[in-house]
Amino acid sequence: MYRKSIAVLFVVSALGGLTLWNSSDYILVTTYVAKGGAGTVPIDVFSRNLLLAPSIQGYQERLSAELYINSRPVNFTVKVDNEGNEYPYVGEIAYTGFINVTLVQRVRVYAVHSRSYFGVPASSSWPATRAGSLPRNSFWRCNTSAVGLRDLRSISNRLAANASGPVDFAYKVARWALSEAKYEESYGGISCPSAFLKEKKGACGDFSAFIAALLKIQGLNAYLVYSLVEDQGAYLNVSTARSSFLIKGAYPHVFTVLEVDGYRVPIDATANVGGDPIRGAVALNRDGVVILYKVVNSDPNDYLILYAPGNDAQVYYSIVVKRNQGTIDAGFGWSILGVAVAIVLVLGKRLDASDDRE
């Protein structure tokens, strides 16, 4: 019986069944509901709250995407924001009293042993020009009453001076953050790098933004990646009087990516195997990590806001992740429950990351 099972498996694999073992398909159902008042649905609902999971060669493929408005399928145009993220758009939508916008996506994610998108070079070299700068008047350059951009530069320069190259520098930055700051769950948004340095505590998004900022100061190409880590037992619900955010079947997680010498190197201070923030990063070691978007220069909090069509509206937002096709899971003995990214529940206007900016 055992030998027969092996033979059947071999035949299935030869006929294309390898997909079963090399990848898993996930159904992502994102639902945005507004009740009360009247107005026009902001474009931010589509470009920030209803993002399309990208097709990334060597990591994942978006197989399909369907958009429904009040349960009726609608055609949409794929647009791209200034960070390169895709979203569906159907034009201006008038709203009176109630609207339900639902995005259903099917995403194929390659198993760990089949991925080629992320990697770590054996060695890496500094770019010819290392004088980096953070976007002016931005989240990345915010100041607090006690800590500002000068402090970030001081730490970045000191760690870079003793690093053999960008990847070694990334290790030093991540380990410095882990040694100096404490992990703490938060539901108030991602702290700007100076605020994180002042408080010395935060969730995965806070650690990741701080790490990215110190890399950027050295002229390196670093950015944030927002992902969903599939776990069918996961359930996160954050509510206020006028809004509700629910995610089921996955935990949200943010990590940093450094692009150097043709490699994309994940840096993960809060979800890693064996305490290694690079080679142990979740994107390198765990199946079922679905990437939704990246943030290079923008305020990452813009993507965490729930936008309302009017001041009288209540907004209900949910993401449900279901595994549609199984694969062999890495089965690491650590939990990702503690790395849930902070969720901002703000209606209407854009939230500034800091009241005191350069």
Coordinates of N, CA, C and O in Angstrom, one line a residue, residues 79-237:
K79 N -5.4 50.6 -11.6 CA -4.6 51.8 -11.5 C -3.4 51.5 -10.6 O -3.4 50.5 -9.9
V80 N -2.4 52.4 -10.7 CA -1.2 52.2 -10.0 C -0.9 53.5 -9.2 O -0.9 54.6 -9.7
D81 N -0.6 53.3 -7.9 CA -0.3 54.5 -7.1 C 1.2 54.9 -7.2 O 1.9 54.2 -7.9
N82 N 1.6 55.9 -6.5 CA 2.9 56.4 -6.7 C 4.0 55.5 -6.1 O 5.2 55.8 -6.2
E83 N 3.6 54.5 -5.4 CA 4.5 53.5 -4.8 C 4.6 52.2 -5.7 O 5.3 51.3 -5.4
G84 N 3.8 52.2 -6.8 CA 3.8 51.1 -7.6 C 2.8 50.0 -7.3 O 2.7 48.9 -7.8
N85 N 1.9 50.3 -6.3 CA 0.9 49.4 -5.9 C -0.4 49.5 -6.8 O -0.8 50.6 -7.1
E86 N -1.0 48.3 -7.0 CA -2.2 48.3 -7.9 C -3.5 48.3 -7.1 O -3.5 47.7 -6.0
Y87 N -4.5 48.9 -7.7 CA -5.8 48.9 -7.1 C -6.9 49.0 -8.2 O -6.6 49.5 -9.3
P88 N -8.1 48.5 -7.9 CA -9.2 48.5 -8.8 C -9.9 49.9 -8.7 O -10.1 50.4 -7.6
Y89 N -10.4 50.4 -9.9 CA -11.1 51.7 -9.8 C -12.2 51.7 -10.8 O -12.1 51.2 -11.9
V90 N -13.4 52.2 -10.4 CA -14.6 52.2 -11.3 C -15.1 53.6 -11.5 O -16.2 53.8 -12.1
G91 N -14.3 54.6 -11.1 CA -14.8 56.0 -11.2 C -15.6 56.4 -10.0 O -15.7 55.7 -9.0
E92 N -16.1 57.6 -10.1 CA -16.9 58.2 -8.9 C -18.2 57.5 -8.7 O -18.9 57.2 -9.6
I93 N -18.4 57.1 -7.4 CA -19.6 56.4 -7.0 C -20.4 57.2 -6.0 O -19.9 57.6 -5.0
A94 N -21.6 57.6 -6.4 CA -22.5 58.3 -5.5 C -23.0 57.3 -4.4 O -23.2 56.2 -4.7
Y95 N -23.1 57.9 -3.2 CA -23.5 57.0 -2.1 C -24.6 57.7 -1.3 O -24.5 58.9 -0.9
T96 N -25.6 56.9 -1.0 CA -26.7 57.4 -0.1 C -27.1 56.3 0.8 O -27.7 55.3 0.4
G97 N -26.8 56.5 2.1 CA -27.3 55.5 3.1 C -26.5 54.2 3.3 O -26.3 53.8 4.4
F98 N -26.1 53.6 2.2 CA -25.5 52.3 2.3 C -24.7 51.9 1.1 O -25.2 52.2 -0.1
I99 N -23.5 51.4 1.2 CA -22.8 50.8 0.1 C -21.9 49.7 0.6 O -21.3 49.7 1.7
N100 N -21.8 48.6 -0.2 CA -21.0 47.5 0.1 C -20.1 47.3 -1.1 O -20.5 47.0 -2.3
V101 N -18.8 47.4 -1.0 CA -17.8 47.2 -2.0 C -16.9 46.0 -1.6 O -16.3 46.0 -0.5
T102 N -16.9 44.9 -2.4 CA -16.2 43.7 -2.0 C -15.3 43.3 -3.1 O -15.6 43.3 -4.3
L103 N -14.0 43.1 -2.8 CA -13.0 42.6 -3.7 C -12.6 41.2 -3.4 O -12.3 40.9 -2.2
V104 N -12.8 40.3 -4.3 CA -12.4 38.9 -4.2 C -11.2 38.6 -5.0 O -11.3 38.7 -6.3
Q105 N -10.2 38.1 -4.4 CA -8.9 37.8 -5.2 C -8.5 36.3 -4.9 O -8.7 35.8 -3.8
R106 N -7.9 35.8 -5.9 CA -7.3 34.4 -5.8 C -5.8 34.6 -6.1 O -5.4 35.1 -7.1
V107 N -5.0 34.3 -5.1 CA -3.6 34.5 -5.2 C -2.8 33.2 -4.9 O -3.1 32.5 -4.0
R108 N -1.9 32.9 -5.8 CA -1.1 31.7 -5.7 C 0.3 32.1 -5.1 O 1.0 33.0 -5.7
V109 N 0.6 31.5 -4.0 CA 1.9 31.8 -3.3 C 2.8 30.6 -3.3 O 2.4 29.5 -2.9
Y110 N 4.0 30.8 -3.8 CA 5.0 29.7 -3.9 C 5.4 29.3 -2.5 O 5.6 30.1 -1.6
A111 N 5.6 28.0 -2.4 CA 6.1 27.5 -1.1 C 7.6 27.9 -0.9 O 8.3 28.3 -1.8
V112 N 8.0 27.9 0.3 CA 9.4 28.4 0.7 C 10.4 27.8 -0.2 O 11.3 28.5 -0.8
H113 N 10.4 26.5 -0.4 CA 11.4 25.8 -1.2 C 11.4 26.1 -2.7 O 12.3 25.8 -3.4
S114 N 10.3 26.8 -3.1 CA 10.2 27.1 -4.6 C 10.3 28.6 -4.8 O 10.2 29.1 -6.0
R115 N 10.6 29.4 -3.8 CA 10.7 30.9 -4.0 C 12.1 31.3 -4.5 O 13.1 30.7 -4.1
S116 N 12.1 32.3 -5.3 CA 13.4 32.8 -5.8 C 13.4 34.4 -5.7 O 14.4 34.9 -6.1
Y117 N 12.4 35.0 -5.3 CA 12.3 36.4 -5.3 C 13.2 37.0 -4.2 O 14.0 38.0 -4.5
F118 N 13.2 36.5 -3.0 CA 14.1 37.0 -1.9 C 15.3 36.1 -1.8 O 15.3 34.9 -2.1
G119 N 16.4 36.7 -1.4 CA 17.7 36.0 -1.2 C 18.6 36.9 -0.5 O 18.4 38.1 -0.2
V120 N 19.8 36.3 -0.1 CA 20.8 37.0 0.7 C 22.1 36.8 0.0 O 22.6 35.6 -0.1
P121 N 22.8 37.8 -0.5 CA 24.1 37.6 -1.2 C 25.1 37.2 -0.2 O 25.1 37.5 1.0
A122 N 26.1 36.4 -0.7 CA 27.2 36.0 0.2 C 28.0 37.2 0.7 O 28.5 37.2 1.9
S123 N 28.1 38.2 -0.1 CA 28.7 39.5 0.3 C 28.1 40.6 -0.5 O 27.4 40.3 -1.5
S124 N 28.2 41.8 0.0 CA 27.6 42.9 -0.7 C 28.5 44.1 -0.6 O 29.3 44.2 0.3
S125 N 28.4 45.0 -1.6 CA 29.3 46.2 -1.6 C 28.5 47.5 -1.4 O 27.3 47.6 -1.8
W126 N 29.1 48.5 -0.8 CA 28.4 49.7 -0.7 C 28.3 50.4 -2.0 O 29.1 50.3 -2.9
P127 N 27.2 51.2 -2.2 CA 27.0 51.9 -3.5 C 28.1 53.0 -3.6 O 28.7 53.4 -2.6
A128 N 28.4 53.4 -4.8 CA 29.4 54.4 -5.1 C 29.1 55.7 -4.3 O 30.1 56.3 -3.8
T129 N 27.9 56.1 -4.2 CA 27.5 57.3 -3.5 C 26.6 56.9 -2.3 O 25.5 56.3 -2.5
R130 N 27.0 57.2 -1.1 CA 26.3 56.7 0.0 C 25.5 57.9 0.7 O 24.9 57.6 1.8
A131 N 25.6 59.0 0.2 CA 24.9 60.2 0.8 C 23.4 60.0 0.6 O 22.9 60.5 -0.5
G132 N 22.7 59.5 1.5 CA 21.2 59.3 1.3 C 20.4 60.4 2.0 O 20.9 61.2 2.8
S133 N 19.2 60.5 1.6 CA 18.3 61.5 2.2 C 16.9 60.9 2.3 O 16.5 60.1 1.5
L134 N 16.2 61.3 3.3 CA 14.8 60.9 3.4 C 13.9 61.9 2.8 O 14.2 63.1 2.7
P135 N 12.7 61.5 2.3 CA 11.8 62.5 1.6 C 11.5 63.6 2.5 O 11.1 63.5 3.7
R136 N 11.6 64.9 2.0 CA 11.3 66.0 2.8 C 9.9 66.2 3.2 O 9.0 65.7 2.4
N137 N 9.6 66.8 4.3 CA 8.2 67.0 4.8 C 7.4 65.7 4.8 O 6.3 65.7 4.3
S138 N 8.0 64.7 5.3 CA 7.4 63.3 5.2 C 7.4 62.6 6.6 O 8.1 63.1 7.5
F139 N 6.7 61.5 6.6 CA 6.7 60.6 7.7 C 8.1 60.3 8.2 O 8.4 60.2 9.4
W140 N 9.0 60.1 7.2 CA 10.3 59.6 7.5 C 11.2 60.6 8.2 O 12.1 60.2 8.9
R141 N 10.9 61.9 8.1 CA 11.7 62.9 8.7 C 11.1 63.6 9.9 O 11.5 64.7 10.3
C142 N 10.1 63.0 10.5 CA 9.4 63.7 11.6 C 10.3 63.8 12.8 O 11.3 63.1 13.0
N143 N 10.0 64.8 13.6 CA 10.7 65.1 14.8 C 9.8 65.0 16.0 O 8.6 65.3 15.9
T144 N 10.3 64.6 17.2 CA 9.6 64.7 18.4 C 10.2 65.8 19.3 O 11.2 66.4 18.8
S145 N 9.7 66.0 20.4 CA 10.2 67.0 21.3 C 11.7 66.7 21.8 O 12.4 67.6 22.1
A146 N 12.0 65.4 21.8 CA 13.3 65.0 22.3 C 14.2 64.4 21.3 O 15.5 64.4 21.5
V147 N 13.7 63.8 20.2 CA 14.5 63.1 19.3 C 14.1 63.5 17.9 O 12.9 63.7 17.6
G148 N 15.1 63.7 17.0 CA 14.8 64.1 15.6 C 15.7 63.4 14.6 O 16.4 62.5 14.9
L149 N 15.7 64.0 13.4 CA 16.5 63.4 12.3 C 18.0 63.3 12.6 O 18.6 62.4 12.2
R150 N 18.5 64.3 13.3 CA 19.9 64.3 13.7 C 20.3 63.1 14.5 O 21.4 62.5 14.3
D151 N 19.4 62.6 15.3 CA 19.7 61.4 16.1 C 19.7 60.2 15.3 O 20.5 59.3 15.5
L152 N 18.7 60.1 14.3 CA 18.7 59.0 13.4 C 20.0 58.9 12.6 O 20.6 57.8 12.4
R153 N 20.5 60.0 12.1 CA 21.7 60.1 11.3 C 22.9 59.6 12.1 O 23.8 58.9 11.7
S154 N 22.9 60.1 13.4 CA 24.1 59.7 14.2 C 24.1 58.2 14.4 O 25.2 57.6 14.3
I155 N 23.0 57.5 14.7 CA 23.0 56.1 14.9 C 23.4 55.4 13.6 O 24.2 54.4 13.5
S156 N 22.7 55.8 12.5 CA 23.0 55.2 11.2 C 24.5 55.3 10.8 O 25.1 54.3 10.4
N157 N 25.0 56.5 11.0 CA 26.5 56.7 10.6 C 27.4 55.8 11.5 O 28.4 55.3 11.0
R158 N 27.1 55.8 12.8 CA 27.9 55.0 13.7 C 27.9 53.5 13.3 O 28.9 52.8 13.3
L159 N 26.7 53.0 13.0 CA 26.6 51.6 12.7 C 27.2 51.3 11.3 O 27.8 50.2 11.1
A160 N 27.0 52.2 10.4 CA 27.6 52.0 9.0 C 29.1 52.0 9.0 O 29.7 51.3 8.2
A161 N 29.7 52.8 9.9 CA 31.1 52.9 9.9 C 31.8 51.6 10.3 O 33.0 51.4 9.9
N162 N 31.1 50.7 11.0 CA 31.7 49.5 11.4 C 31.2 48.3 10.6 O 31.4 47.1 11.0
A163 N 30.5 48.6 9.5 CA 29.9 47.5 8.7 C 30.7 47.3 7.4 O 31.2 48.2 6.8
S164 N 30.8 46.0 7.0 CA 31.6 45.6 5.9 C 30.9 45.9 4.6 O 31.5 45.9 3.5
G165 N 29.5 46.0 4.6 CA 28.7 46.2 3.5 C 27.3 46.4 3.9 O 26.9 46.4 5.0
P166 N 26.4 46.6 2.9 CA 25.0 46.9 3.2 C 24.3 45.8 4.0 O 23.5 46.1 4.9
V167 N 24.5 44.5 3.7 CA 23.8 43.4 4.4 C 24.3 43.3 5.8 O 23.6 43.2 6.8
D168 N 25.6 43.5 6.0 CA 26.2 43.5 7.4 C 25.6 44.7 8.1 O 25.3 44.6 9.3
F169 N 25.5 45.8 7.5 CA 24.9 47.0 8.1 C 23.5 46.8 8.5 O 23.1 47.2 9.6
A170 N 22.7 46.1 7.6 CA 21.3 45.8 7.9 C 21.2 44.9 9.2 O 20.4 45.1 10.0
Y171 N 22.2 43.9 9.3 CA 22.2 43.1 10.5 C 22.4 44.0 11.8 O 21.8 43.8 12.8
K172 N 23.4 44.9 11.6 CA 23.7 45.7 12.8 C 22.6 46.6 13.2 O 22.3 46.8 14.4
V173 N 21.9 47.2 12.2 CA 20.7 48.0 12.5 C 19.6 47.2 13.2 O 19.0 47.7 14.2
A174 N 19.3 46.1 12.6 CA 18.2 45.3 13.2 C 18.5 44.8 14.6 O 17.7 44.9 15.5
R175 N 19.8 44.4 14.8 CA 20.2 43.9 16.1 C 20.2 45.1 17.1 O 19.9 44.9 18.3
W176 N 20.6 46.3 16.7 CA 20.6 47.4 17.5 C 19.2 47.7 18.0 O 18.9 48.0 19.2
A177 N 18.3 47.7 17.0 CA 16.9 48.0 17.4 C 16.3 46.9 18.3 O 15.6 47.3 19.3
L178 N 16.7 45.7 18.1 CA 16.2 44.6 19.0 C 16.8 44.7 20.4 O 16.2 44.4 21.4
S179 N 18.0 45.2 20.5 CA 18.7 45.3 21.8 C 18.2 46.6 22.6 O 18.2 46.6 23.8
E180 N 17.8 47.6 21.8 CA 17.5 48.9 22.5 C 16.0 49.1 22.7 O 15.6 49.9 23.5
A181 N 15.2 48.4 21.9 CA 13.7 48.7 21.9 C 13.0 47.4 22.3 O 13.5 46.3 22.1
K182 N 11.8 47.5 22.8 CA 11.0 46.4 23.3 C 9.8 46.3 22.3 O 9.1 47.2 22.0
Y183 N 9.5 45.0 22.0 CA 8.3 44.7 21.2 C 7.0 45.0 22.0 O 7.0 44.5 23.2
E184 N 6.1 45.6 21.4 CA 4.8 45.9 22.1 C 3.7 46.1 21.1 O 3.8 46.9 20.2
E185 N 2.6 45.3 21.2 CA 1.5 45.5 20.3 C 0.9 46.8 20.4 O 0.9 47.4 21.5
S186 N 0.5 47.4 19.3 CA -0.1 48.7 19.2 C -1.2 48.8 18.2 O -1.1 48.1 17.2
Y187 N -2.2 49.6 18.4 CA -3.3 49.8 17.5 C -3.5 51.2 17.1 O -4.5 51.7 16.8
G188 N -2.4 52.0 17.2 CA -2.5 53.4 16.9 C -1.7 53.8 15.6 O -1.5 55.0 15.4
G189 N -1.4 52.9 14.8 CA -0.7 53.3 13.6 C 0.8 53.0 13.7 O 1.3 52.6 14.7
I190 N 1.6 53.2 12.6 CA 3.0 53.0 12.6 C 3.7 54.3 13.0 O 3.5 55.3 12.5
S191 N 4.6 54.2 14.1 CA 5.3 55.4 14.6 C 6.3 55.8 13.6 O 7.0 54.9 13.0
C192 N 6.5 57.1 13.4 CA 7.6 57.6 12.6 C 8.9 57.2 13.2 O 9.0 57.0 14.5
P193 N 10.1 57.1 12.5 CA 11.3 56.6 13.0 C 11.8 57.3 14.3 O 12.3 56.7 15.2
S194 N 11.7 58.7 14.3 CA 12.1 59.4 15.5 C 11.3 59.1 16.7 O 11.8 59.1 17.8
A195 N 10.0 59.0 16.5 CA 9.1 58.7 17.6 C 9.4 57.3 18.2 O 9.4 57.1 19.4
F196 N 9.7 56.3 17.3 CA 10.1 55.0 17.7 C 11.4 55.1 18.6 O 11.5 54.4 19.6
L197 N 12.3 55.9 18.1 CA 13.6 56.0 18.8 C 13.4 56.6 20.2 O 14.1 56.2 21.2
K198 N 12.5 57.6 20.3 CA 12.2 58.2 21.6 C 11.6 57.3 22.5 O 11.9 57.2 23.7
E199 N 10.6 56.5 22.1 CA 9.8 55.6 22.9 C 10.5 54.3 23.2 O 10.2 53.6 24.2
K200 N 11.3 53.9 22.3 CA 12.1 52.6 22.4 C 11.1 51.4 22.6 O 11.4 50.5 23.3
K201 N 10.0 51.4 21.9 CA 9.0 50.3 21.9 C 8.1 50.4 20.7 O 7.9 51.5 20.1
G202 N 7.5 49.3 20.3 CA 6.6 49.3 19.2 C 6.3 47.9 18.6 O 6.9 46.9 19.1
A203 N 5.5 47.9 17.6 CA 5.1 46.7 16.9 C 6.0 46.5 15.7 O 6.9 47.2 15.4
C204 N 5.6 45.5 14.9 CA 6.5 45.1 13.7 C 6.6 46.3 12.7 O 7.7 46.6 12.2
G205 N 5.5 47.1 12.5 CA 5.6 48.2 11.6 C 6.5 49.3 12.1 O 7.3 49.9 11.3
D206 N 6.5 49.5 13.4 CA 7.4 50.5 14.0 C 8.9 50.1 13.9 O 9.7 51.0 13.5
F207 N 9.2 48.9 14.2 CA 10.6 48.4 14.0 C 11.0 48.5 12.6 O 12.1 48.9 12.3
S208 N 10.1 48.1 11.7 CA 10.5 48.0 10.2 C 10.7 49.4 9.7 O 11.6 49.6 8.9
A209 N 9.9 50.4 10.1 CA 10.1 51.8 9.6 C 11.4 52.4 10.1 O 12.1 53.1 9.3
F210 N 11.7 52.1 11.3 CA 13.0 52.6 11.9 C 14.1 52.0 11.1 O 15.1 52.7 10.8
I211 N 14.1 50.7 10.9 CA 15.2 50.0 10.2 C 15.3 50.6 8.8 O 16.4 50.9 8.3
A212 N 14.2 50.7 8.1 CA 14.3 51.3 6.7 C 14.8 52.7 6.7 O 15.6 53.0 5.8
A213 N 14.5 53.5 7.7 CA 15.0 54.9 7.7 C 16.5 54.9 7.9 O 17.2 55.7 7.2
L214 N 17.0 54.1 8.8 CA 18.5 54.1 9.0 C 19.2 53.6 7.7 O 20.3 54.0 7.4
L215 N 18.6 52.6 7.0 CA 19.2 52.2 5.7 C 19.1 53.3 4.7 O 20.1 53.5 3.9
K216 N 18.0 54.0 4.6 CA 17.8 55.0 3.6 C 18.8 56.2 3.8 O 19.3 56.8 2.8
I217 N 19.2 56.5 5.0 CA 20.1 57.5 5.4 C 21.5 57.2 4.7 O 22.2 58.2 4.4
Q218 N 21.8 56.0 4.6 CA 23.1 55.6 3.9 C 23.0 55.5 2.4 O 23.9 55.0 1.8
G219 N 21.8 55.9 1.9 CA 21.7 55.9 0.4 C 21.3 54.6 -0.1 O 21.4 54.3 -1.3
L220 N 20.8 53.7 0.7 CA 20.4 52.3 0.3 C 18.9 52.3 -0.1 O 18.1 53.1 0.5
N221 N 18.5 51.4 -1.0 CA 17.1 51.3 -1.4 C 16.4 50.3 -0.5 O 16.6 49.1 -0.6
A222 N 15.7 50.9 0.5 CA 14.9 50.1 1.5 C 13.5 50.6 1.5 O 13.2 51.8 1.3
Y223 N 12.6 49.7 1.8 CA 11.2 50.0 1.8 C 10.4 49.0 2.7 O 11.0 48.0 3.2
L224 N 9.2 49.3 3.0 CA 8.3 48.4 3.8 C 7.5 47.5 3.0 O 7.0 48.0 1.9
V225 N 7.2 46.3 3.5 CA 6.3 45.4 2.8 C 5.2 45.0 3.8 O 5.5 44.6 4.9
Y226 N 3.9 45.2 3.4 CA 2.8 44.8 4.2 C 2.3 43.5 3.7 O 2.1 43.3 2.5
S227 N 2.2 42.5 4.6 CA 1.8 41.2 4.2 C 0.7 40.6 5.1 O 0.4 41.1 6.2
L228 N 0.1 39.5 4.7 CA -0.8 38.7 5.5 C -0.3 37.3 5.7 O 0.0 36.6 4.7
V229 N -0.1 36.9 6.9 CA 0.5 35.6 7.2 C -0.6 34.7 7.5 O -1.3 34.8 8.6
E230 N -0.9 33.8 6.6 CA -2.1 32.9 6.7 C -2.0 32.0 8.0 O -1.0 31.4 8.3
D231 N -3.1 32.0 8.7 CA -3.3 31.2 9.9 C -4.8 31.1 10.1 O -5.4 32.1 10.5
Q232 N -5.4 29.9 9.8 CA -6.8 29.8 9.9 C -7.4 30.0 11.3 O -8.6 30.2 11.4
G233 N -6.6 30.0 12.3 CA -7.1 30.3 13.6 C -7.0 31.8 14.0 O -7.4 32.2 15.1
A234 N -6.5 32.6 13.1 CA -6.3 34.0 13.4 C -7.6 34.8 13.4 O -8.4 34.5 12.5
Y235 N -7.7 35.7 14.3 CA -8.9 36.5 14.4 C -8.5 37.8 15.1 O -8.1 37.8 16.2
L236 N -8.6 38.9 14.4 CA -8.3 40.2 14.9 C -9.5 41.2 14.7 O -9.9 41.3 13.5
N237 N -10.0 41.8 15.7 CA -11.1 42.7 15.6 C -10.9 43.9 16.4 O -10.7 43.9 17.6

